[in-house]
Short mmCIF file of C-alpha atoms and ligand atoms in Angstrom, two decimals:
data_model
loop_
_atom_site.label_atom_id
_atom_site.label_comp_id
_atom_site.label_asym_id
_atom_site.label_seq_id
_atom_site.Cartn_x
_atom_site.Cartn_y
_atom_site.Cartn_z
CA MET X 529 72.51 88.46 77.43
CA SER X 530 75.44 88.65 75.09
CA ILE X 531 76.68 91.26 72.66
CA ASP X 532 76.62 90.78 68.92
CA LYS X 533 80.22 90.49 67.68
CA ASN X 534 79.44 92.82 64.79
CA ILE X 535 78.47 95.56 67.20
CA ILE X 536 81.83 95.30 68.94
CA ALA X 537 83.60 95.30 65.58
CA SER X 538 81.77 98.31 64.21
CA GLU X 539 82.29 100.28 67.42
CA ASN X 540 86.01 99.44 67.21
CA GLU X 541 86.02 100.57 63.61
CA SER X 542 84.84 104.02 64.63
CA LEU X 543 87.60 104.30 67.25
CA HIS X 544 90.30 102.70 65.16
CA GLN X 545 91.95 105.73 63.64
CA GLN X 546 92.41 107.48 66.95
CA HIS X 547 93.64 104.27 68.54
CA THR X 548 96.21 103.63 65.82
CA LYS X 549 97.57 107.14 66.19
CA LYS X 550 98.12 106.63 69.92
CA LEU X 551 99.58 103.17 69.44
CA ASP X 552 102.00 104.32 66.75
CA PHE X 553 103.19 107.14 68.95
CA LEU X 554 103.69 104.77 71.87
CA GLN X 555 105.57 102.30 69.71
CA SER X 556 107.83 105.07 68.47
CA GLU X 557 108.60 105.88 72.11
CA ILE X 558 109.15 102.44 73.59
CA GLY X 559 110.01 100.23 70.63
CA ASN X 560 108.77 96.72 70.07
CA THR X 561 105.57 96.05 71.96
CA GLN X 562 104.62 92.70 70.45
CA ALA X 563 105.75 90.62 73.43
CA ILE X 564 103.93 92.82 75.94
CA ILE X 565 100.71 92.77 73.90
CA GLU X 566 100.80 88.97 73.72
CA LYS X 567 101.33 88.66 77.46
CA ILE X 568 98.48 91.03 78.23
CA ALA X 569 96.16 89.12 75.92
CA ALA X 570 97.01 85.84 77.65
CA PHE X 571 96.46 87.21 81.17
CA GLN X 572 93.03 86.34 82.59
CA ILE X 573 91.42 87.59 85.76
CA GLY X 574 88.91 85.61 87.80
CA ILE X 575 85.75 87.55 88.55
CA PRO X 576 84.17 86.90 91.96
CA SER X 577 80.54 85.86 91.81
CA TRP X 578 79.85 87.97 94.91
CA ALA X 579 80.93 91.21 93.20
CA LEU X 580 78.07 91.19 90.72
CA GLY X 581 75.32 92.31 93.06
CA ALA X 582 74.90 95.46 95.14
CA GLY X 583 77.58 95.39 97.81
CA GLY X 584 76.45 97.45 100.71
CA THR X 585 77.94 98.21 104.06
CA ARG X 586 76.71 97.27 107.49
CA PHE X 587 74.64 100.47 107.35
CA GLY X 588 72.69 99.67 104.25
CA ARG X 589 72.48 98.43 100.73
CA PHE X 590 71.35 100.44 97.76
CA SER X 591 69.92 98.50 94.90
CA PHE X 592 70.98 99.40 91.35
CA GLY X 593 68.67 97.01 89.51
CA GLY X 594 69.24 94.11 87.18
CA ALA X 595 71.39 92.20 89.68
CA PRO X 596 71.90 88.54 88.75
CA ARG X 597 69.32 86.39 90.52
CA ASN X 598 71.10 83.07 90.26
CA ILE X 599 74.34 81.40 89.28
CA GLU X 600 73.30 81.26 85.60
CA GLU X 601 72.85 85.03 85.51
CA LYS X 602 76.12 85.55 87.34
CA ILE X 603 77.87 83.51 84.68
CA ALA X 604 76.11 85.55 82.01
CA ASP X 605 77.36 88.79 83.62
CA VAL X 606 80.95 87.57 83.69
CA GLY X 607 80.48 86.41 80.09
CA LEU X 608 79.52 89.98 79.19
CA LEU X 609 82.62 91.36 80.83
CA HIS X 610 84.75 88.81 79.03
CA GLN X 611 83.19 89.67 75.69
CA LEU X 612 84.01 93.31 76.26
CA ASN X 613 87.58 92.99 77.50
CA ARG X 614 88.68 89.39 76.75
CA ASN X 615 90.60 89.38 80.05
CA SER X 616 87.85 88.18 82.39
CA GLY X 617 87.97 84.52 81.44
CA SER X 618 86.99 82.91 84.70
CA ILE X 619 84.58 83.08 87.60
CA SER X 620 85.26 82.37 91.24
CA LEU X 621 82.28 80.91 93.10
CA HIS X 622 81.42 81.23 96.77
CA ILE X 623 79.61 78.28 98.35
CA PRO X 624 76.81 78.28 99.54
CA TRP X 625 76.06 81.66 97.95
CA ASP X 626 76.31 79.87 94.60
CA ILE X 627 75.19 76.27 94.46
CA PRO X 628 74.84 74.70 91.03
CA ASN X 629 72.07 72.14 90.86
CA ASP X 630 73.03 70.74 87.49
CA TYR X 631 76.81 70.68 87.16
CA ASP X 632 76.93 69.66 83.52
CA LYS X 633 74.51 72.41 82.56
CA ILE X 634 76.47 75.03 84.49
CA LYS X 635 79.73 73.80 83.00
CA ALA X 636 78.25 73.98 79.50
CA LEU X 637 76.92 77.48 80.15
CA ALA X 638 80.33 78.66 81.34
CA ALA X 639 81.96 77.10 78.28
CA GLU X 640 79.47 78.90 76.04
CA HIS X 641 80.75 82.14 77.54
CA GLN X 642 84.34 80.88 77.24
CA LEU X 643 84.72 80.92 81.02
CA LYS X 644 86.62 78.64 83.37
CA PHE X 645 86.01 78.11 87.06
CA ASP X 646 88.65 79.68 89.22
CA ALA X 647 89.16 78.84 92.91
CA VAL X 648 86.01 77.90 94.81
CA ASN X 649 85.50 79.64 98.14
CA SER X 650 84.13 78.10 101.31
CA ASN X 651 82.09 80.11 103.77
CA THR X 652 82.36 79.45 107.48
CA PHE X 653 82.03 83.08 108.45
CA GLN X 654 78.22 83.11 108.37
CA ASP X 655 75.59 80.81 109.76
CA GLN X 656 73.30 79.46 107.08
CA PRO X 657 69.58 78.87 107.63
CA GLY X 658 69.04 75.51 109.24
CA GLN X 659 72.71 75.05 110.11
CA ALA X 660 73.14 72.81 113.16
CA LEU X 661 75.99 74.60 114.93
CA SER X 662 77.00 78.26 114.99
CA TYR X 663 80.25 79.88 113.82
CA LYS X 664 79.80 82.78 116.20
CA PHE X 665 83.00 81.80 118.00
CA GLY X 666 84.91 80.55 115.00
CA SER X 667 84.91 77.57 112.70
CA LEU X 668 88.15 75.68 112.09
CA GLN X 669 89.58 77.05 115.36
CA HIS X 670 86.47 76.37 117.44
CA VAL X 671 86.81 74.97 120.97
CA ASP X 672 84.09 72.41 120.15
CA VAL X 673 85.22 69.57 117.94
CA ALA X 674 81.70 69.21 116.54
CA VAL X 675 81.76 72.77 115.17
CA ARG X 676 85.18 72.13 113.67
CA LYS X 677 83.90 68.98 112.02
CA GLN X 678 80.95 70.82 110.54
CA ALA X 679 83.31 73.44 109.07
CA ILE X 680 85.72 70.77 107.78
CA ASP X 681 82.86 68.88 106.15
CA HIS X 682 81.68 72.08 104.49
CA ASN X 683 85.14 72.68 103.01
CA ILE X 684 85.31 69.10 101.75
CA ASP X 685 81.90 69.54 100.19
CA VAL X 686 83.11 72.72 98.46
CA ILE X 687 86.07 70.77 97.05
CA LYS X 688 83.63 68.18 95.67
CA GLN X 689 81.53 70.88 94.04
CA GLY X 690 84.67 72.43 92.60
CA ILE X 691 85.75 69.07 91.15
CA ALA X 692 82.38 68.71 89.46
CA LEU X 693 82.86 72.12 87.84
CA GLY X 694 86.48 71.68 86.81
CA SER X 695 87.93 74.11 89.34
CA LYS X 696 91.46 73.42 90.60
CA ALA X 697 91.69 75.31 93.87
CA LEU X 698 89.98 75.97 97.16
CA THR X 699 90.28 79.33 98.91
CA VAL X 700 89.86 79.27 102.65
CA TRP X 701 89.25 82.61 104.28
CA LEU X 702 88.56 82.37 107.98
CA ALA X 703 86.86 85.00 110.07
CA ASP X 704 88.11 83.06 113.11
CA GLY X 705 89.68 85.02 115.91
CA SER X 706 88.61 86.82 119.05
CA CYS X 707 87.19 90.19 119.99
CA PHE X 708 88.59 90.51 123.49
CA PRO X 709 91.85 89.70 125.25
CA GLY X 710 91.61 86.45 127.11
CA GLN X 711 88.73 85.15 125.00
CA LEU X 712 90.94 82.72 123.14
CA ASN X 713 93.93 80.56 123.85
CA PHE X 714 96.13 81.48 120.86
CA ARG X 715 98.05 78.21 120.87
CA LYS X 716 94.92 76.08 121.00
CA ALA X 717 93.26 78.18 118.31
CA TYR X 718 96.30 77.76 116.07
CA GLN X 719 96.50 74.02 116.71
CA ASN X 720 92.79 73.43 116.14
CA THR X 721 92.95 75.40 112.91
CA LEU X 722 95.97 73.45 111.74
CA ASP X 723 94.32 70.10 112.54
CA SER X 724 91.19 71.17 110.70
CA LEU X 725 93.13 72.44 107.68
CA GLN X 726 95.05 69.15 107.60
CA GLN X 727 91.81 67.22 107.30
CA ILE X 728 90.66 69.48 104.48
CA TYR X 729 94.05 69.13 102.81
CA GLU X 730 93.68 65.35 102.82
CA ALA X 731 90.53 65.68 100.72
CA LEU X 732 92.33 67.78 98.10
CA PRO X 733 92.93 66.09 94.73
CA ASP X 734 96.57 65.84 93.63
CA ASP X 735 96.25 68.50 90.96
CA TRP X 736 94.53 70.97 93.27
CA LYS X 737 95.84 73.81 95.40
CA VAL X 738 94.49 75.22 98.64
CA PHE X 739 94.89 78.95 99.18
CA ILE X 740 95.07 80.15 102.77
CA GLU X 741 93.91 83.75 102.80
CA TYR X 742 94.85 86.06 105.64
CA LYS X 743 93.27 89.23 106.94
CA ALA X 744 94.45 91.55 109.69
CA TYR X 745 91.14 92.19 111.42
CA GLU X 746 87.35 92.19 110.95
CA PRO X 747 84.98 90.68 111.86
CA ASN X 748 87.12 89.94 114.88
CA PHE X 749 88.79 92.98 116.36
CA TYR X 750 91.30 91.75 118.89
CA SER X 751 92.94 88.75 117.19
CA THR X 752 92.55 86.92 113.92
CA THR X 753 93.81 83.38 113.72
CA VAL X 754 95.17 83.78 110.17
CA ALA X 755 95.92 87.49 110.41
CA ASP X 756 98.95 87.99 108.22
CA TRP X 757 101.21 86.44 105.61
CA GLY X 758 103.46 84.95 108.30
CA GLN X 759 100.62 83.03 109.88
CA SER X 760 99.31 81.92 106.51
CA LEU X 761 102.78 80.82 105.42
CA SER X 762 103.23 78.89 108.65
CA TYR X 763 100.04 76.90 107.94
CA ALA X 764 100.90 76.47 104.26
CA ASN X 765 104.37 75.14 105.10
CA LYS X 766 102.98 72.63 107.57
CA LEU X 767 100.24 71.48 105.22
CA GLY X 768 102.43 70.62 102.25
CA ASP X 769 103.16 71.29 98.59
CA LYS X 770 99.58 71.90 97.55
CA ALA X 771 99.07 74.66 100.14
CA TYR X 772 99.78 78.30 99.34
CA THR X 773 99.24 81.76 100.70
CA LEU X 774 96.67 84.02 99.07
CA VAL X 775 97.26 87.76 99.18
CA ASP X 776 94.21 90.00 99.25
CA LEU X 777 95.37 93.57 98.78
CA GLY X 778 92.88 94.97 101.29
CA HIS X 779 93.80 92.64 104.13
CA HIS X 780 96.87 94.36 105.54
CA LEU X 781 97.42 96.84 108.30
CA PRO X 782 97.90 100.40 106.98
CA ASN X 783 101.09 101.06 105.01
CA ALA X 784 102.19 97.42 104.90
CA ASN X 785 104.78 96.87 102.18
CA ILE X 786 102.74 94.42 100.13
CA GLU X 787 105.27 94.32 97.28
CA GLN X 788 107.90 93.01 99.67
CA ILE X 789 105.51 90.41 101.06
CA VAL X 790 104.74 89.20 97.55
CA SER X 791 108.41 89.02 96.66
CA LEU X 792 109.21 86.93 99.71
CA LEU X 793 106.28 84.55 99.26
CA LEU X 794 107.24 83.97 95.63
CA MET X 795 110.83 83.30 96.63
CA GLU X 796 109.59 80.75 99.15
CA ARG X 797 107.42 79.17 96.40
CA LYS X 798 104.37 79.74 98.55
CA LEU X 799 102.48 82.49 96.77
CA GLY X 800 99.44 80.85 95.25
CA GLY X 801 96.71 83.36 94.63
CA PHE X 802 95.70 86.96 94.53
CA HIS X 803 92.64 88.99 95.38
CA PHE X 804 92.85 92.37 93.68
CA ASN X 805 91.07 95.40 95.04
CA ASP X 806 92.09 98.72 96.49
CA SER X 807 91.67 100.38 99.83
CA LYS X 808 92.26 103.56 101.71
CA TYR X 809 91.57 102.41 105.25
CA GLY X 810 90.93 98.68 105.55
CA ASP X 811 89.20 95.89 103.69
CA ASP X 812 87.41 98.48 101.58
CA ASP X 813 87.08 96.26 98.49
CA LEU X 814 87.33 99.25 96.16
CA THR X 815 88.14 99.15 92.45
CA ALA X 816 91.69 97.93 91.80
CA GLY X 817 94.01 100.85 91.08
CA SER X 818 91.48 103.48 92.14
CA ILE X 819 93.40 104.66 95.20
CA LYS X 820 97.01 103.46 94.94
CA PRO X 821 97.89 102.69 91.33
CA TYR X 822 101.61 103.09 92.02
CA GLN X 823 101.46 100.42 94.69
CA LEU X 824 99.67 98.12 92.28
CA PHE X 825 102.45 98.67 89.76
CA LEU X 826 105.15 98.01 92.39
CA ILE X 827 103.39 94.77 93.34
CA PHE X 828 103.28 93.69 89.71
CA LYS X 829 106.92 94.59 89.30
CA GLU X 830 107.75 92.10 92.07
CA LEU X 831 105.35 89.51 90.66
CA VAL X 832 106.90 89.67 87.21
CA GLU X 833 110.43 89.59 88.55
CA GLY X 834 109.74 86.81 91.03
CA MET X 835 107.87 84.69 88.51
CA ASP X 836 110.55 85.17 85.87
CA ALA X 837 113.21 84.17 88.40
CA ARG X 838 111.33 80.89 88.85
CA GLY X 839 110.53 80.41 85.17
CA MET X 840 106.82 80.59 85.95
CA ASN X 841 104.08 81.25 83.43
CA HIS X 842 102.61 84.65 84.31
CA ALA X 843 99.16 83.80 83.02
CA THR X 844 98.63 80.37 84.52
CA ASP X 845 100.91 79.68 87.48
CA LEU X 846 99.15 81.87 90.02
CA GLY X 847 95.44 82.33 90.70
CA TRP X 848 94.57 85.91 89.70
CA MET X 849 91.23 87.01 91.04
CA ILE X 850 89.41 90.19 91.92
CA ASP X 851 87.73 90.47 95.30
CA ALA X 852 85.63 93.58 95.39
CA SER X 853 82.11 94.57 96.25
CA HIS X 854 80.42 97.84 95.60
CA ASN X 855 77.91 100.11 97.12
CA VAL X 856 77.86 103.06 94.76
CA LYS X 857 79.02 101.91 91.31
CA ASP X 858 77.39 99.62 88.81
CA PRO X 859 79.43 96.47 89.58
CA LEU X 860 79.92 95.60 85.92
CA GLU X 861 81.40 99.03 85.23
CA ASP X 862 83.49 98.70 88.33
CA LEU X 863 84.82 95.30 87.28
CA LEU X 864 85.71 96.61 83.82
CA GLN X 865 87.69 99.35 85.53
CA SER X 866 89.40 96.88 87.87
CA VAL X 867 90.46 94.57 85.07
CA GLU X 868 91.77 97.53 83.08
CA ALA X 869 93.79 98.76 86.07
CA ILE X 870 95.26 95.30 86.63
CA MET X 871 96.23 94.97 82.98
CA LEU X 872 97.84 98.39 83.01
CA ALA X 873 99.87 97.65 86.11
CA TYR X 874 100.96 94.35 84.58
CA ALA X 875 101.93 96.03 81.30
CA GLN X 876 103.90 98.70 83.16
CA ALA X 877 105.73 96.02 85.13
CA LEU X 878 106.63 94.28 81.87
CA LEU X 879 108.05 97.56 80.60
CA VAL X 880 110.53 98.00 83.46
CA ASP X 881 114.09 97.94 82.15
CA LYS X 882 115.24 95.08 84.31
CA LYS X 883 118.86 95.09 83.21
CA ALA X 884 119.23 98.84 83.85
CA LEU X 885 117.55 98.45 87.25
CA ASP X 886 119.86 95.58 88.24
CA ASP X 887 122.90 97.66 87.25
CA ALA X 888 121.68 100.76 89.10
CA GLN X 889 120.94 98.68 92.21
CA GLN X 890 124.40 97.17 92.05
CA LEU X 891 125.89 100.67 92.03
CA ASN X 892 123.57 101.87 94.81
CA ASP X 893 122.39 104.51 92.38
CA THR X 894 119.13 105.19 94.17
CA ALA X 895 118.03 108.14 92.06
CA LYS X 896 118.53 106.13 88.88
CA CYS X 897 116.53 103.22 90.32
CA GLN X 898 113.62 105.54 90.94
CA GLU X 899 113.90 107.02 87.45
CA ILE X 900 113.76 103.56 85.91
CA LEU X 901 110.67 102.52 87.84
CA GLN X 902 108.86 105.76 87.24
CA ALA X 903 109.73 105.82 83.57
CA ALA X 904 107.68 102.65 83.22
CA PHE X 905 104.92 103.78 85.57
CA ARG X 906 104.43 107.15 83.94
CA THR X 907 104.30 105.85 80.38
CA ASP X 908 100.71 105.74 79.21
CA LEU X 909 100.27 102.13 78.17
CA ARG X 910 96.52 102.24 77.69
CA PRO X 911 96.89 101.87 73.90
CA LEU X 912 98.77 98.58 74.42
CA VAL X 913 96.07 97.17 76.66
CA ALA X 914 93.45 98.32 74.15
CA GLU X 915 95.39 96.73 71.30
CA ALA X 916 95.53 93.41 73.16
CA ARG X 917 91.76 93.57 73.54
CA LEU X 918 91.26 94.48 69.91
CA ARG X 919 93.35 91.54 68.72
CA SER X 920 91.38 89.17 70.94
CA GLY X 921 88.01 90.38 69.67
CA GLY X 922 87.17 92.66 72.59
CA ALA X 923 86.15 96.30 72.60
CA LEU X 924 88.67 99.10 72.28
CA ASN X 925 86.79 100.97 74.96
CA PRO X 926 84.73 98.46 76.98
CA LEU X 927 83.21 100.88 79.45
CA GLU X 928 82.07 103.29 76.77
CA LEU X 929 80.51 100.47 74.78
CA TYR X 930 78.82 99.05 77.88
CA ARG X 931 77.19 102.43 78.41
CA LYS X 932 76.38 103.01 74.77
CA LEU X 933 74.57 99.69 74.57
CA ASN X 934 72.52 100.50 77.68
CA ILE X 935 73.33 97.12 79.09
CA ARG X 936 72.27 97.92 82.64
CA LYS X 937 68.92 99.17 81.42
CA LYS X 938 68.44 95.94 79.49
CA LEU X 939 69.39 93.87 82.52
CA ILE X 940 66.88 95.77 84.64
CA LYS X 941 64.22 95.06 82.06
CA GLU X 942 65.12 91.38 82.04
CA ARG X 943 65.64 90.85 85.76
CA GLY X 944 63.72 93.63 87.46
CA ALA X 945 64.67 96.77 89.34
CA ASP X 946 64.87 95.12 92.73
CA SER X 947 66.49 91.78 91.98
CA VAL X 948 68.94 90.69 94.65
CA ALA X 949 72.12 88.71 94.18
CA THR X 950 73.41 86.30 96.79
CA GLY X 951 76.70 87.42 98.25
CA LEU X 952 77.93 90.11 100.56
C1 LIG A 684 86.54 88.39 102.96
C2 LIG A 684 87.67 87.82 102.15
C3 LIG A 684 87.29 86.68 101.29
C4 LIG A 684 85.94 86.85 100.66
C5 LIG A 684 84.92 87.35 101.63
C6 LIG A 684 83.58 87.58 100.98
O1 LIG A 684 86.87 89.63 103.51
O2 LIG A 684 88.26 88.85 101.38
O3 LIG A 684 88.21 86.48 100.26
O4 LIG A 684 85.56 85.57 100.25
O5 LIG A 684 85.36 88.53 102.21
MN1 LIG A 685 89.55 88.18 99.65
MN1 LIG A 686 88.21 90.98 102.08
#
C-alpha cells in the first residue's frame, strides 16, 4: 500500500498556514535555520524489520491486526513510513526472520519505495527449526567447536545475503554469557568469541563494516560475554579497521552515562552504529524519546560534536537505526514517533551554541554551560522538523495523516486481523 502524493500535498495545504506561523516565529527567535533544515532532511533512520509486528513480552503477545506477513509487506510498511516522514529511508533485516527468496525482486521493491538496506543482523540467540546444534549455552563463545562453526557459518551466510541486497554492514548481537557463577570460564569464552569473530571478519568485504553490539544482561543473568562498550571495543580493536561498536540505548545498566560512552567511542574512531529506543528499567525497547528526551538530546550533542571534530558526514558515516518492539502501540505509529523524536534531538543538538559552550567551559562557568544546553533543548524545534519533511515531500503531521487515512484499518482488510510477523 502506498499513499497518493496528492493526498499528502492537500493535507499539507490545510495545515500550511498554521505551520508557517510557527516557523516564522521560530525563525525570528533563532535566526537562520536553513542549514539545520537541510541536515534534518538528509538524515535517514533505518527501520528494523522486527519492529513492524506485535512485540509482546514473555507473558504474552497481543495482536493488533494487519501485521506484515512477509518481507515484501515489511518493506511496504517501511515505505509507508518513509512516504509520511521522508526520514525512514532504510530497512534493517534480521536473518533468518527475513529471508528473501528473489534478491533482485526484493531489491527492486525496496528501490520502488526509495529504501536502502541498512545493516543485516544475524541471529544466534534462538534455535531455528531443524537446526543441528543448539545455542542454549552460547554460540560464538561455545565450548564445542562445532557449535561455534555453525554460528560462524550463519554469520557468513548473513553477509552473503546482505551483499546480494546491497547492504554494507553486519550487526552481531550475542546473547552469549552465563546464568550462574562458575558456569563459564570467562577467559575461554572471550577467546572463543574472538576467534569466531575473526573468522566472520575475514568474510567481510572491504567496503563493509561489522558492528559489535553489547548488552549488559538478558537472556543471561550472571555474565554476558559482550556486556558493555569496553568489551565491545576490545573485540573491535583486535578485529581491525572494519570493526566497530554499536550502541543500543537500552543495553546499559541503570544510569549509565551513555553520552560519555558515545563521545569516547567516537574519539577512538570506533563508534559504528546506533540502535535508538528508550527505556526506564532495562532493554525495554520503548519509543525513542518517550522516557528520557533530555538524555537523547545530550547523546546527540556528543554525536554532533564528535562527528564534527572528525569531519564526518552526520547522515552517512554512522549506521543510524531504531531497535524497538511494541506490545501496546500500533508499531507504525510508534515508529513515526521514534523518528520524530530522533530528528528533534538531532535538531536541538545542531542548535547548541558551540562557541559559547566552549568559552563557558574554559571559564568553568558551570551555570552558563547548563543555560546554553537547556536553551537549545527547551526551544520547540518541531516546526523545523516539519519544514524539512514538507520540503522533501512528506507530511507536515505524519501521525495525524496516518490516522486520518485509516491506514491500519486498510492493512487489516488486506492482511487479516490475526496476521503474524516474524520477529520478536
Ligand atoms: C537484542 C538486540 C539486538 C536485536 C535483538 C532482536 O536485544 O537489541 O540488536 O537484534 O534484540
Ligand atoms: Mn539492539
Ligand atoms: Mn535490545
